Amino acid sequence: MNNFFEQQDHARRESRKLLMLFALAVTAIVVVVNVTLAVAWQYAMRGHGPVRYPQGFFIAITIGVLLFIGLGTLYQIFQLRDGGDAVAEMAGGRLVPPDSTDLHERRLLNVVEEMALASGIACPNVYILDEEDGINAFAAGFQQNQAVVAVTRGTLERLNRDELQGVVGHEFSHILNGDMRMNIQLIGVLFGIQMLALFGRELFEWGARIGGGSRSKDDKGPSIGLIMLVVGIVLFVVGYVGIFFGRLIQSAISRQREFLADASAVQFTRNPQGIGGALQKIGGLSVETGCGSAIQSSKAEQLSHMFLGAARPSFLSGMFATHPPLEERLRRVYGKDVQFVQADVLDDDEFGNEGNTQSSLSSQFSSFSGGSASQQAFTAVQSGVHGDEGFGHHAGNPAQAADNSQLLKSGLAMPDDARALAREPQSAALLVCAMVCDQSQAAQAQQQQQQILRAGLADATALQAALRAAAGISAVQRLPLLDLAMPALKRLPENTRQQLLSVVAALIQADGRVSETEFVLQAILEQRLNPQAARAVKVRYADLVPLRKEVALVLSLVPQGDAATRQQMFMQGTASLRNLQLQATDWINPDQLDYQAVRAALAQLNQLAPLAKPMLIRGMLQMAQAQNSLSSARTHELLRSVCAAIDMPVPDLPAMLQDMS
């Protein structure tokens, strides 16, 4: 199975290398601008005796160029600080409401929900590029649990359900493999380099307007207008030289990540015809109309590295292309050469009957009914794909996957009423409050209901409906349902989101104590709904050693039983973390745990490098395995909550346990 943590670490290292290469490109631009302006100064000063450069001439030019590039980069990164939503809006995307009943939109939302629940991350916001007739898509965001998925109108109208699932699987690979953050950094740096070219164009236009009417007193030398004209042209050309080199670096990295995402799409869906069929239709549409995967937006060039297919045709192929040739991608998917196919718009009858088709993937993802879709999605995601000739020759391990699928079986079979409430902002907020309410004690339940009504989040009728839905949710269903509700909750106005967090905190404090379940729900809500939630989290720690106390605190949550048993299990779990040198005295009795300290510890652990995070999960699994509690609802909920807090997908449990043995 593809190791997502290794891929995230690779993407992070590629990001650092990328910045170094761009620094070299910027250095080259600075040198070229200095040389060009030095020659221009000599030309302007001819006839005035020996040419002397003003004091600080080259320093001023260097600072000026760096300021233009730096400020341009910072400006664009600031514009995109809110992550995926900002990028989707920049591309002209329209946010799809989670409760949409449009046939095309509902199918897309179902597919995204299935994949999100299968991979154990919050359901992304979904956008549609309504003005784009080509077949294309992208994923964007700084964090896995704050991502967005955007598709074009052509993708919705021309792809059947299997193919749409392949495209979504491709984009989920970018989410899970850590590509999104690097892609946003690329947008900012490219814009910074482009600023120089934009300034050159403005200078050129000023020079053209001034013309030759401004000369020195003795009428010697070129006019100021001509100098501005020449300098403007030079800066324009030099600026685009920087973009040229930027595109070269951008394209090389983008191509390799597309191959990986194609492979992952097959791995997720266990059907090469999904992503393969979509790529075939892109090729067919290119031949038929020239549209293919083309994006008409003015931002297409700037965002080209993020898309499923080439957003703009490249004037040079090979190393300058942002995407590999379709023929090569298809050869890797199928293990052989295949032909392009027509990409006609699906008619209503064909589209409406898709759910009855007998393709392997359609039978797995059957409209998300009864939870079977998500179970099968989880099996598909976790089972893995291997092939000698191409991605399509897969032979995953169903028995291994079944262990994970069984763990989540009851959790993903969500009641229809709860699922429906989770898709609308106000009802989703009310459902969250209802999940926190303790309905086992009548007096306390009445008090909590009054708190909700006083907050104005709902009327009594809506509250009772939410309470009935919450009563039908099992313990293992709570966090998946919270993941499903995230797009709706994020649509709430900022003040309403803060009010929801306040109400949840008050409901939890109603009985004067905080249970483990209440802490988990509150921590995830606060992490994902706070105003800074979509911002980038800086990696500060390469391994667990600097966070020894934080690791001990989180691991202390896992063991169950009396104090002696818990302490013994703690030591067994830390056996896989020998470099931390944890002792029995590092164990903290859960009765003495401060959940605010746990929350702070998780925030610190979220700043770990990707390859260090699985080590923490291995320690948790070691403890659960020692107590034979791997399949318990409590273990699953705790595992899923820690994964959510440190921004990683729910892991392949059997594979991780095998690694530990």
XYZ file of C-alpha atoms in Angstrom:
661
model
C 0.000 0.000 0.000
C 1.105 3.503 -0.733
C 2.715 5.022 2.371
C 1.051 8.404 2.681
C 3.372 9.524 5.456
C 6.442 8.902 3.329
C 4.814 10.785 0.470
C 3.958 13.717 2.751
C 7.538 13.852 3.926
C 8.746 13.684 0.327
C 6.421 16.543 -0.622
C 7.734 18.615 2.295
C 11.334 17.995 1.229
C 10.437 18.791 -2.366
C 8.908 22.033 -1.109
C 12.200 23.031 0.536
C 14.126 22.122 -2.608
C 11.621 24.112 -4.616
C 12.248 27.237 -2.575
C 15.997 26.806 -3.006
C 15.642 26.522 -6.772
C 13.405 29.579 -6.879
C 16.000 31.446 -4.814
C 18.552 30.609 -7.497
C 16.151 31.830 -10.175
C 15.612 35.084 -8.273
C 19.382 35.503 -7.917
C 19.752 35.096 -11.665
C 17.068 37.730 -12.242
C 18.815 40.160 -9.884
C 22.106 39.702 -11.752
C 20.489 40.158 -15.161
C 18.615 43.295 -14.053
C 21.791 44.798 -12.575
C 23.766 44.135 -15.760
C 20.967 45.448 -17.971
C 20.492 48.672 -16.005
C 24.259 49.182 -15.834
C 24.418 49.028 -19.640
C 21.407 51.337 -19.873
C 23.098 53.837 -17.537
C 26.242 53.829 -19.652
C 24.154 54.451 -22.755
C 22.227 57.267 -21.089
C 25.384 58.971 -19.813
C 27.377 58.797 -23.021
C 28.789 62.148 -24.034
C 29.019 63.309 -20.398
C 32.576 62.181 -19.776
C 33.701 59.047 -17.905
C 30.755 56.974 -16.736
C 30.468 56.774 -12.976
C 27.692 54.891 -11.266
C 25.965 56.698 -8.391
C 26.858 55.508 -4.917
C 24.785 52.451 -3.996
C 23.617 52.012 -7.610
C 23.747 48.208 -7.639
C 22.613 47.854 -4.044
C 19.533 49.959 -4.776
C 18.704 47.909 -7.866
C 19.137 44.631 -5.993
C 16.955 45.780 -3.102
C 14.337 47.086 -5.522
C 14.125 43.805 -7.441
C 13.989 41.720 -4.262
C 11.296 43.982 -2.848
C 9.157 43.583 -5.940
C 9.494 39.821 -5.935
C 9.215 39.471 -2.146
C 6.251 41.787 -1.732
C 4.479 40.172 -4.674
C 4.993 36.738 -3.169
C 3.877 37.834 0.297
C 0.833 39.576 -1.153
C -0.306 36.469 -3.029
C 0.379 34.140 -0.098
C -1.562 36.530 2.154
C -4.443 36.462 -0.321
C -4.412 32.659 -0.138
C -3.893 32.443 3.643
C -7.323 30.845 4.093
C -6.182 27.876 2.044
C -8.325 25.863 -0.315
C -11.421 28.056 -0.301
C -9.369 31.079 -1.369
C -7.758 29.097 -4.209
C -11.120 27.729 -5.393
C -12.641 31.215 -5.431
C -9.558 32.528 -7.254
C -10.215 29.916 -9.964
C -13.845 31.049 -10.270
C -15.352 28.206 -8.258
C -18.832 28.167 -6.731
C -19.287 26.489 -3.347
C -21.760 23.608 -3.551
C -24.078 23.468 -0.521
C -23.816 20.078 1.230
C -27.607 19.677 1.075
C -27.855 20.327 -2.669
C -30.549 18.321 -4.482
C -29.263 18.999 -8.004
C -28.686 15.597 -9.641
C -25.137 16.331 -10.817
C -24.121 18.052 -7.588
C -25.645 15.372 -5.356
C -23.712 12.641 -7.142
C -20.464 14.597 -6.717
C -21.147 15.296 -3.040
C -21.915 11.607 -2.399
C -18.635 10.530 -3.981
C -16.612 13.071 -1.982
C -18.366 12.087 1.256
C -17.644 8.403 0.614
C -13.969 9.024 -0.001
C -13.613 11.318 3.020
C -15.221 8.845 5.408
C -13.155 6.029 3.940
C -9.873 7.875 4.462
C -10.769 9.189 7.906
C -10.543 12.925 7.242
C -13.075 15.740 7.413
C -15.273 15.982 4.336
C -13.816 18.720 2.079
C -15.766 21.666 0.782
C -16.800 21.061 -2.829
C -16.634 23.686 -5.586
C -17.787 23.679 -9.209
C -16.157 25.762 -11.965
C -19.404 26.524 -13.800
C -17.822 28.276 -16.791
C -15.403 25.473 -17.663
C -16.529 22.906 -20.243
C -13.297 20.878 -20.146
C -12.783 17.835 -17.924
C -10.604 18.891 -15.002
C -10.377 19.108 -11.218
C -8.051 20.094 -8.391
C -7.654 19.824 -4.615
C -6.326 22.698 -2.514
C -5.639 23.566 1.118
C -2.918 23.706 3.739
C -4.181 20.779 5.817
C -5.893 17.470 5.132
C -8.866 18.312 7.323
C -9.340 21.763 5.758
C -9.150 20.840 2.071
C -11.428 21.623 -0.863
C -12.129 19.647 -4.035
C -13.113 21.560 -7.178
C -14.316 20.113 -10.473
C -15.353 21.690 -13.759
C -18.873 21.654 -15.161
C -17.575 19.443 -17.970
C -16.419 16.849 -15.423
C -19.913 16.596 -13.965
C -21.703 16.430 -17.297
C -19.361 14.159 -19.274
C -18.141 11.546 -16.764
C -20.104 8.584 -15.453
C -20.002 7.708 -11.774
C -17.024 5.349 -11.994
C -14.998 7.995 -13.819
C -16.040 10.723 -11.400
C -14.917 8.512 -8.518
C -11.574 8.018 -10.232
C -11.133 11.785 -10.546
C -12.075 12.354 -6.902
C -9.706 9.554 -5.871
C -6.930 11.298 -7.820
C -7.581 14.538 -5.959
C -7.731 12.766 -2.595
C -4.259 11.469 -3.328
C -3.049 15.068 -3.514
C -4.785 15.725 -0.177
C -3.312 12.710 1.586
C 0.141 12.880 -0.009
C 0.759 16.439 1.174
C 0.889 18.050 -2.285
C -1.582 20.850 -1.568
C 0.589 23.025 0.653
C 3.462 22.920 -1.814
C 1.082 23.841 -4.631
C -0.112 26.961 -2.802
C 3.490 27.976 -2.124
C 4.122 27.647 -5.851
C 1.270 30.032 -6.629
C 2.745 32.686 -4.331
C 6.314 32.421 -5.614
C 5.264 32.460 -9.264
C 3.199 35.571 -8.662
C 6.184 37.226 -6.960
C 8.408 36.640 -9.967
C 5.619 37.817 -12.236
C 5.461 41.134 -10.382
C 8.722 42.188 -12.055
C 7.257 41.525 -15.474
C 4.101 43.456 -14.574
C 6.159 46.441 -13.440
C 8.138 46.270 -16.684
C 4.914 46.410 -18.643
C 3.716 49.447 -16.682
C 7.064 51.191 -17.240
C 6.846 50.409 -20.943
C 3.364 51.973 -21.113
C 4.536 55.105 -19.231
C 7.465 55.461 -21.612
C 5.195 55.092 -24.620
C 2.906 57.842 -23.290
C 5.784 60.241 -22.510
C 7.444 59.590 -25.859
C 10.428 61.784 -26.818
C 9.224 65.051 -25.334
C 11.434 65.106 -22.256
C 15.186 65.648 -22.811
C 18.058 67.178 -20.950
C 18.865 70.954 -21.371
C 21.635 70.476 -23.927
C 19.379 68.107 -25.863
C 21.996 65.376 -25.694
C 21.256 61.735 -25.001
C 18.006 59.816 -25.269
C 14.713 61.063 -23.898
C 13.434 59.968 -20.510
C 10.464 58.389 -22.261
C 12.752 56.295 -24.439
C 14.776 55.184 -21.412
C 11.585 54.149 -19.624
C 10.459 52.354 -22.754
C 13.693 50.371 -23.033
C 13.939 49.623 -19.301
C 10.287 48.551 -19.278
C 10.863 46.114 -22.122
C 13.941 44.726 -20.385
C 12.150 44.249 -17.068
C 9.214 42.659 -18.848
C 11.493 40.200 -20.639
C 13.611 39.521 -17.544
C 10.492 38.977 -15.461
C 9.235 36.376 -17.886
C 12.635 34.732 -17.945
C 12.071 34.155 -14.232
C 8.616 32.747 -14.930
C 10.145 30.517 -17.585
C 12.540 28.975 -15.072
C 9.775 28.839 -12.472
C 7.573 26.907 -14.892
C 10.446 24.532 -15.577
C 10.783 23.681 -11.870
C 7.032 23.634 -11.361
C 6.479 21.284 -14.283
C 9.117 18.754 -13.268
C 7.590 18.314 -9.808
C 3.997 18.409 -11.011
C 4.505 15.609 -13.540
C 5.810 13.109 -10.981
C 3.037 13.886 -8.502
C 0.424 13.284 -11.233
C 1.759 9.769 -11.855
C 1.526 9.079 -8.117
C -2.021 10.473 -7.926
C -3.149 8.318 -10.865
C -1.768 5.239 -9.105
C -3.491 6.201 -5.858
C -6.817 6.735 -7.656
C -6.690 3.119 -8.838
C -5.633 2.017 -5.370
C -8.524 3.832 -3.701
C -11.269 2.731 -6.092
C -9.843 -0.681 -7.052
C -10.980 0.066 -10.598
C -8.537 1.323 -13.260
C -11.470 2.221 -15.500
C -12.329 5.091 -13.145
C -9.356 7.421 -13.575
C -8.458 5.651 -16.833
C -11.857 6.344 -18.369
C -11.653 10.006 -17.323
C -8.213 10.371 -18.957
C -9.489 8.644 -22.110
C -12.350 11.136 -22.329
C -9.973 14.079 -21.822
C -7.992 12.797 -24.792
C -11.123 12.246 -26.868
C -12.456 15.712 -26.077
C -9.091 17.222 -27.030
C -9.179 15.517 -30.425
C -12.834 16.321 -31.044
C -13.105 19.952 -29.914
C -9.666 20.934 -28.648
C -11.237 21.495 -25.230
C -9.921 18.444 -23.364
C -8.856 19.594 -19.908
C -8.429 23.253 -20.916
C -9.303 25.955 -18.359
C -10.463 29.331 -19.680
C -10.012 31.312 -16.461
C -7.415 34.095 -16.501
C -5.806 32.359 -13.499
C -5.327 29.081 -15.400
C -1.616 29.567 -16.021
C -0.962 30.474 -12.396
C -2.862 27.428 -11.149
C -1.844 25.015 -13.915
C 0.222 22.729 -11.664
C -2.785 21.983 -9.430
C -5.148 20.539 -12.038
C -5.858 16.922 -12.964
C -5.029 17.652 -16.610
C -3.133 20.364 -18.460
C -5.023 23.636 -17.971
C -3.294 25.306 -20.927
C -1.481 23.739 -23.884
C 2.299 23.977 -23.511
C 4.249 25.657 -26.295
C 7.018 23.156 -25.582
C 6.503 19.526 -24.642
C 8.704 17.368 -22.465
C 10.297 19.073 -19.480
C 8.224 22.232 -19.901
C 4.839 20.475 -19.721
C 3.029 20.671 -16.381
C 1.490 17.216 -16.900
C 2.757 13.952 -18.386
C 1.410 12.968 -21.830
C -2.044 11.396 -21.621
C -0.796 8.374 -23.555
C 1.874 7.677 -20.940
C -0.548 8.151 -18.030
C -3.016 5.738 -19.638
C -0.256 3.219 -20.323
C 0.653 3.231 -16.637
C -2.968 2.918 -15.516
C -3.892 0.017 -17.816
C -0.502 -1.574 -18.360
C -0.945 -1.266 -22.132
C -1.720 1.244 -24.884
C -5.385 2.276 -25.077
C -7.363 4.573 -27.348
C -9.075 7.838 -26.478
C -12.892 7.769 -26.318
C -15.647 10.281 -26.976
C -16.701 12.523 -24.106
C -20.291 13.337 -24.957
C -22.510 15.104 -22.449
C -24.562 12.440 -20.665
C -28.287 12.660 -21.366
C -30.789 12.588 -18.529
C -31.738 8.930 -18.969
C -28.135 7.748 -19.084
C -27.199 9.912 -16.134
C -30.228 8.954 -14.089
C -29.694 5.210 -14.552
C -26.046 5.214 -13.589
C -26.788 3.881 -10.116
C -28.103 0.673 -11.726
C -24.973 -0.097 -13.733
C -23.039 -3.210 -12.821
C -19.502 -1.839 -12.871
C -17.417 -3.001 -9.924
C -17.045 0.477 -8.534
C -20.715 1.413 -8.828
C -21.615 -1.659 -6.827
C -19.127 -0.622 -4.141
C -20.250 3.002 -3.886
C -24.009 2.578 -4.107
C -25.383 6.041 -3.415
C -24.095 5.973 0.155
C -27.138 4.054 1.381
C -27.088 2.030 4.560
C -23.405 2.635 5.093
C -22.356 -0.087 2.620
C -20.792 2.479 0.334
C -18.512 3.813 3.008
C -17.602 0.350 4.224
C -16.533 -0.647 0.758
C -14.764 2.650 0.262
C -12.816 2.052 3.438
C -11.927 -1.452 2.260
C -10.818 -0.055 -1.088
C -8.718 2.686 0.428
C -6.996 0.431 2.920
C -6.503 -2.737 0.845
C -3.895 -1.445 -1.581
C -3.099 -2.204 -5.202
C -0.053 -3.817 -6.727
C 0.779 -4.544 -10.342
C 3.706 -5.728 -12.411
C 2.710 -4.126 -15.704
C 0.447 -1.233 -14.727
C -1.630 0.214 -11.930
C -4.646 -1.682 -13.211
C -3.267 -5.134 -12.303
C -4.297 -5.071 -8.679
C -4.358 -7.818 -6.099
C -5.041 -6.224 -2.733
C -5.387 -8.177 0.496
C -9.159 -8.383 1.206
C -8.652 -10.175 4.516
C -6.359 -7.447 5.781
C -8.757 -4.761 4.596
C -11.716 -6.547 6.151
C -10.202 -6.077 9.613
C -10.321 -2.326 9.156
C -13.695 -2.411 7.440
C -15.179 -4.440 10.287
C -13.822 -1.914 12.784
C -15.804 0.839 11.094
C -18.766 -1.216 9.915
C -21.276 0.043 12.466
C -19.784 3.512 12.529
C -20.334 4.195 8.842
C -23.884 2.816 8.684
C -25.313 6.139 9.788
C -29.048 6.718 10.241
C -30.612 8.604 7.345
C -32.108 11.316 9.574
C -28.749 12.127 11.185
C -27.006 12.162 7.802
C -29.642 14.539 6.412
C -29.289 16.916 9.383
C -25.492 16.940 8.980
C -25.778 18.426 5.483
C -27.518 21.708 6.372
C -25.722 24.403 8.428
C -28.299 25.162 11.119
C -29.435 21.585 11.590
C -25.801 20.386 11.638
C -25.040 22.824 14.469
C -28.092 21.602 16.336
C -27.107 17.964 15.785
C -23.680 18.654 17.286
C -25.314 20.138 20.383
C -27.661 17.144 20.604
C -24.698 14.736 20.498
C -23.195 16.523 23.493
C -26.419 16.435 25.519
C -26.701 13.711 28.156
C -30.202 12.306 27.684
C -29.797 9.614 30.341
C -30.656 11.991 33.186
C -33.953 13.828 32.776
C -33.139 16.867 34.934
C -29.776 17.481 33.317
C -31.194 16.863 29.828
C -33.896 19.486 30.440
C -31.299 21.993 31.633
C -29.133 21.422 28.583
C -32.083 21.755 26.216
C -32.984 25.072 27.784
C -29.412 26.283 27.231
C -29.681 25.453 23.521
C -33.041 27.184 23.166
C -31.810 30.296 25.000
C -28.866 30.505 22.602
C -31.353 30.822 19.749
C -29.846 27.987 17.714
C -33.248 26.358 17.118
C -36.868 26.137 18.163
C -38.233 23.336 20.312
C -39.489 21.249 17.357
C -36.143 21.289 15.551
C -34.339 20.518 18.806
C -36.465 17.440 19.476
C -35.806 16.193 15.935
C -32.061 16.609 16.471
C -32.218 14.838 19.843
C -34.067 11.886 18.279
C -31.450 11.674 15.530
C -28.595 11.886 18.047
C -30.143 9.098 20.122
C -29.798 6.767 17.131
C -26.065 7.456 16.710
C -23.717 4.837 18.146
C -20.460 5.719 19.860
C -18.364 4.758 16.840
C -20.524 6.887 14.529
C -19.982 10.206 16.304
C -16.677 11.254 14.749
C -17.449 10.089 11.190
C -20.701 12.043 11.428
C -18.769 15.084 12.650
C -16.455 14.715 9.638
C -19.493 14.554 7.363
C -21.002 17.687 8.948
C -17.906 19.870 8.528
C -18.796 21.457 5.143
C -22.198 22.485 6.527
C -20.736 23.797 9.802
C -18.151 25.849 7.909
C -20.968 27.594 6.053
C -22.237 29.092 9.306
C -21.411 32.787 9.777
C -18.330 33.397 11.902
C -20.335 34.713 14.861
C -22.653 31.686 14.735
C -19.679 29.294 14.691
C -18.271 30.989 17.786
C -21.692 30.866 19.434
C -21.877 27.126 18.670
C -18.496 26.544 20.309
C -19.622 28.503 23.369
C -22.860 26.517 23.653
C -21.003 23.198 23.321
C -18.584 24.273 26.075
C -21.510 25.226 28.343
C -23.300 21.916 27.699
C -20.157 19.982 28.571
C -19.674 21.897 31.797
C -23.307 21.403 32.844
C -22.498 18.390 35.042
C -19.245 19.838 36.355
C -17.002 17.265 34.672
C -15.566 16.597 31.215
C -15.782 13.068 29.874
C -13.356 11.664 27.331
C -16.034 11.684 24.620
C -16.991 15.283 25.359
C -13.364 16.344 25.251
C -12.846 14.657 21.870
C -15.891 16.324 20.283
C -15.054 19.749 21.693
C -11.374 19.565 20.706
C -12.166 18.636 17.081
C -14.840 21.317 16.788
C -12.554 24.034 18.152
C -9.686 22.963 15.924
C -11.735 22.954 12.725
C -14.093 25.878 13.284
C -11.771 28.497 14.732
C -10.932 31.469 12.449
C -7.361 30.235 11.911
C -8.376 26.657 11.110
C -7.493 26.699 7.412
C -4.099 28.371 7.903
C -0.829 26.523 7.412
C 0.723 24.795 10.450
C 4.495 25.079 10.525
C 6.533 21.888 10.963
C 8.760 22.492 13.994
C 9.759 19.016 15.162
C 11.553 16.335 13.150
C 10.833 13.573 15.684
C 9.083 12.856 18.999
C 12.067 13.413 21.294
C 11.468 17.159 21.974
C 7.823 16.320 22.742
C 8.457 13.550 25.243
C 6.036 14.902 27.877
C 3.310 15.543 25.294
C 3.609 11.972 23.971
C 3.365 10.536 27.485
C 0.270 12.633 28.157
C -1.564 11.427 25.028
C -0.535 7.783 25.505
C -1.852 7.894 29.069
C -5.360 8.177 27.587
C -5.277 4.715 25.999
C -4.997 2.029 28.742
C -8.069 0.871 30.640
C -8.572 -0.953 33.937
C -7.200 -0.278 37.394
C -4.181 1.953 37.963
C -1.657 -0.915 38.049
C -2.987 -2.421 34.811
C -2.990 0.923 33.061
C 0.567 1.618 34.093
C 1.659 -1.819 32.852
C -0.079 -1.268 29.503
C 1.544 2.149 29.266
C 4.993 0.592 29.504
C 4.138 -2.048 26.896
C 2.953 0.653 24.529
C 6.083 2.735 24.925
C 8.310 -0.228 24.017
C 8.154 0.879 20.383
C 9.314 4.378 21.398
C 12.626 3.460 23.017
C 14.338 6.679 21.979
C 11.955 8.592 24.281
C 13.095 6.559 27.304
C 9.685 6.804 28.949
C 9.373 5.390 32.465
C 6.425 4.115 34.489
C 6.510 7.409 36.391
C 5.686 9.248 33.132
C 2.243 7.629 33.085
C -0.533 9.970 34.204
C -3.656 8.618 35.871
C -6.626 9.624 33.665
C -8.501 10.723 36.769
C -5.850 13.417 37.173
C -5.680 14.400 33.499
C -6.184 18.022 32.594
C -7.904 17.985 29.195
C -6.743 21.495 28.470
C -3.193 20.163 28.800
C -4.083 17.288 26.444
C -5.399 19.782 23.908
C -2.197 21.816 24.144
C -0.153 18.629 23.757
C -2.032 17.667 20.588
C -1.462 21.148 19.173
C 2.272 20.657 19.712
C 2.195 17.179 18.189
C 0.445 18.600 15.131
C 3.714 20.410 14.365
C 5.569 17.113 13.866
C 7.098 16.141 10.536
C 4.880 13.669 8.594
C 7.107 10.633 9.205
C 7.120 11.218 12.976
C 3.335 11.185 13.419
C 2.822 7.447 12.775
C 5.197 6.687 15.648
C 2.698 8.180 18.083
C -0.117 6.101 16.575
C 2.024 2.949 16.777
C 2.424 3.529 20.510
C -1.358 3.844 20.897
C -1.963 0.679 18.885
C 0.650 -1.234 20.884
C -1.269 -0.471 24.071
C -4.659 -1.314 22.578
C -3.310 -4.565 21.164
C -1.890 -5.541 24.561
C -5.367 -5.093 26.054
C -7.180 -6.787 23.128
C -9.173 -3.592 22.625
C -8.263 -2.795 19.008
C -11.814 -3.363 17.791
C -13.550 -1.480 20.591
C -15.576 1.649 19.883
C -13.549 3.577 22.474
C -10.224 2.727 20.818
C -11.548 3.645 17.403
C -12.946 6.950 18.631
C -9.743 7.837 20.476
C -7.596 6.874 17.479
C -9.740 8.855 15.058
C -9.746 11.901 17.327
C -5.950 11.923 17.731
C -5.543 11.501 13.963
C -7.900 14.427 13.419
C -6.024 16.580 15.946
C -2.625 15.976 14.336
C -4.024 16.212 10.801
C -3.465 12.714 9.476
C -5.789 10.089 7.976
C -6.926 7.061 9.940
C -4.083 4.589 9.326
C -4.040 1.097 7.896
C -4.194 -0.722 11.236
C -3.116 -4.229 10.153
C -0.170 -2.829 8.191
C 1.003 -0.736 11.132
C 0.657 -3.684 13.513
C 2.599 -5.885 11.107
C 5.377 -3.283 11.025
C 5.552 -3.399 14.824
C 5.818 -7.198 14.968
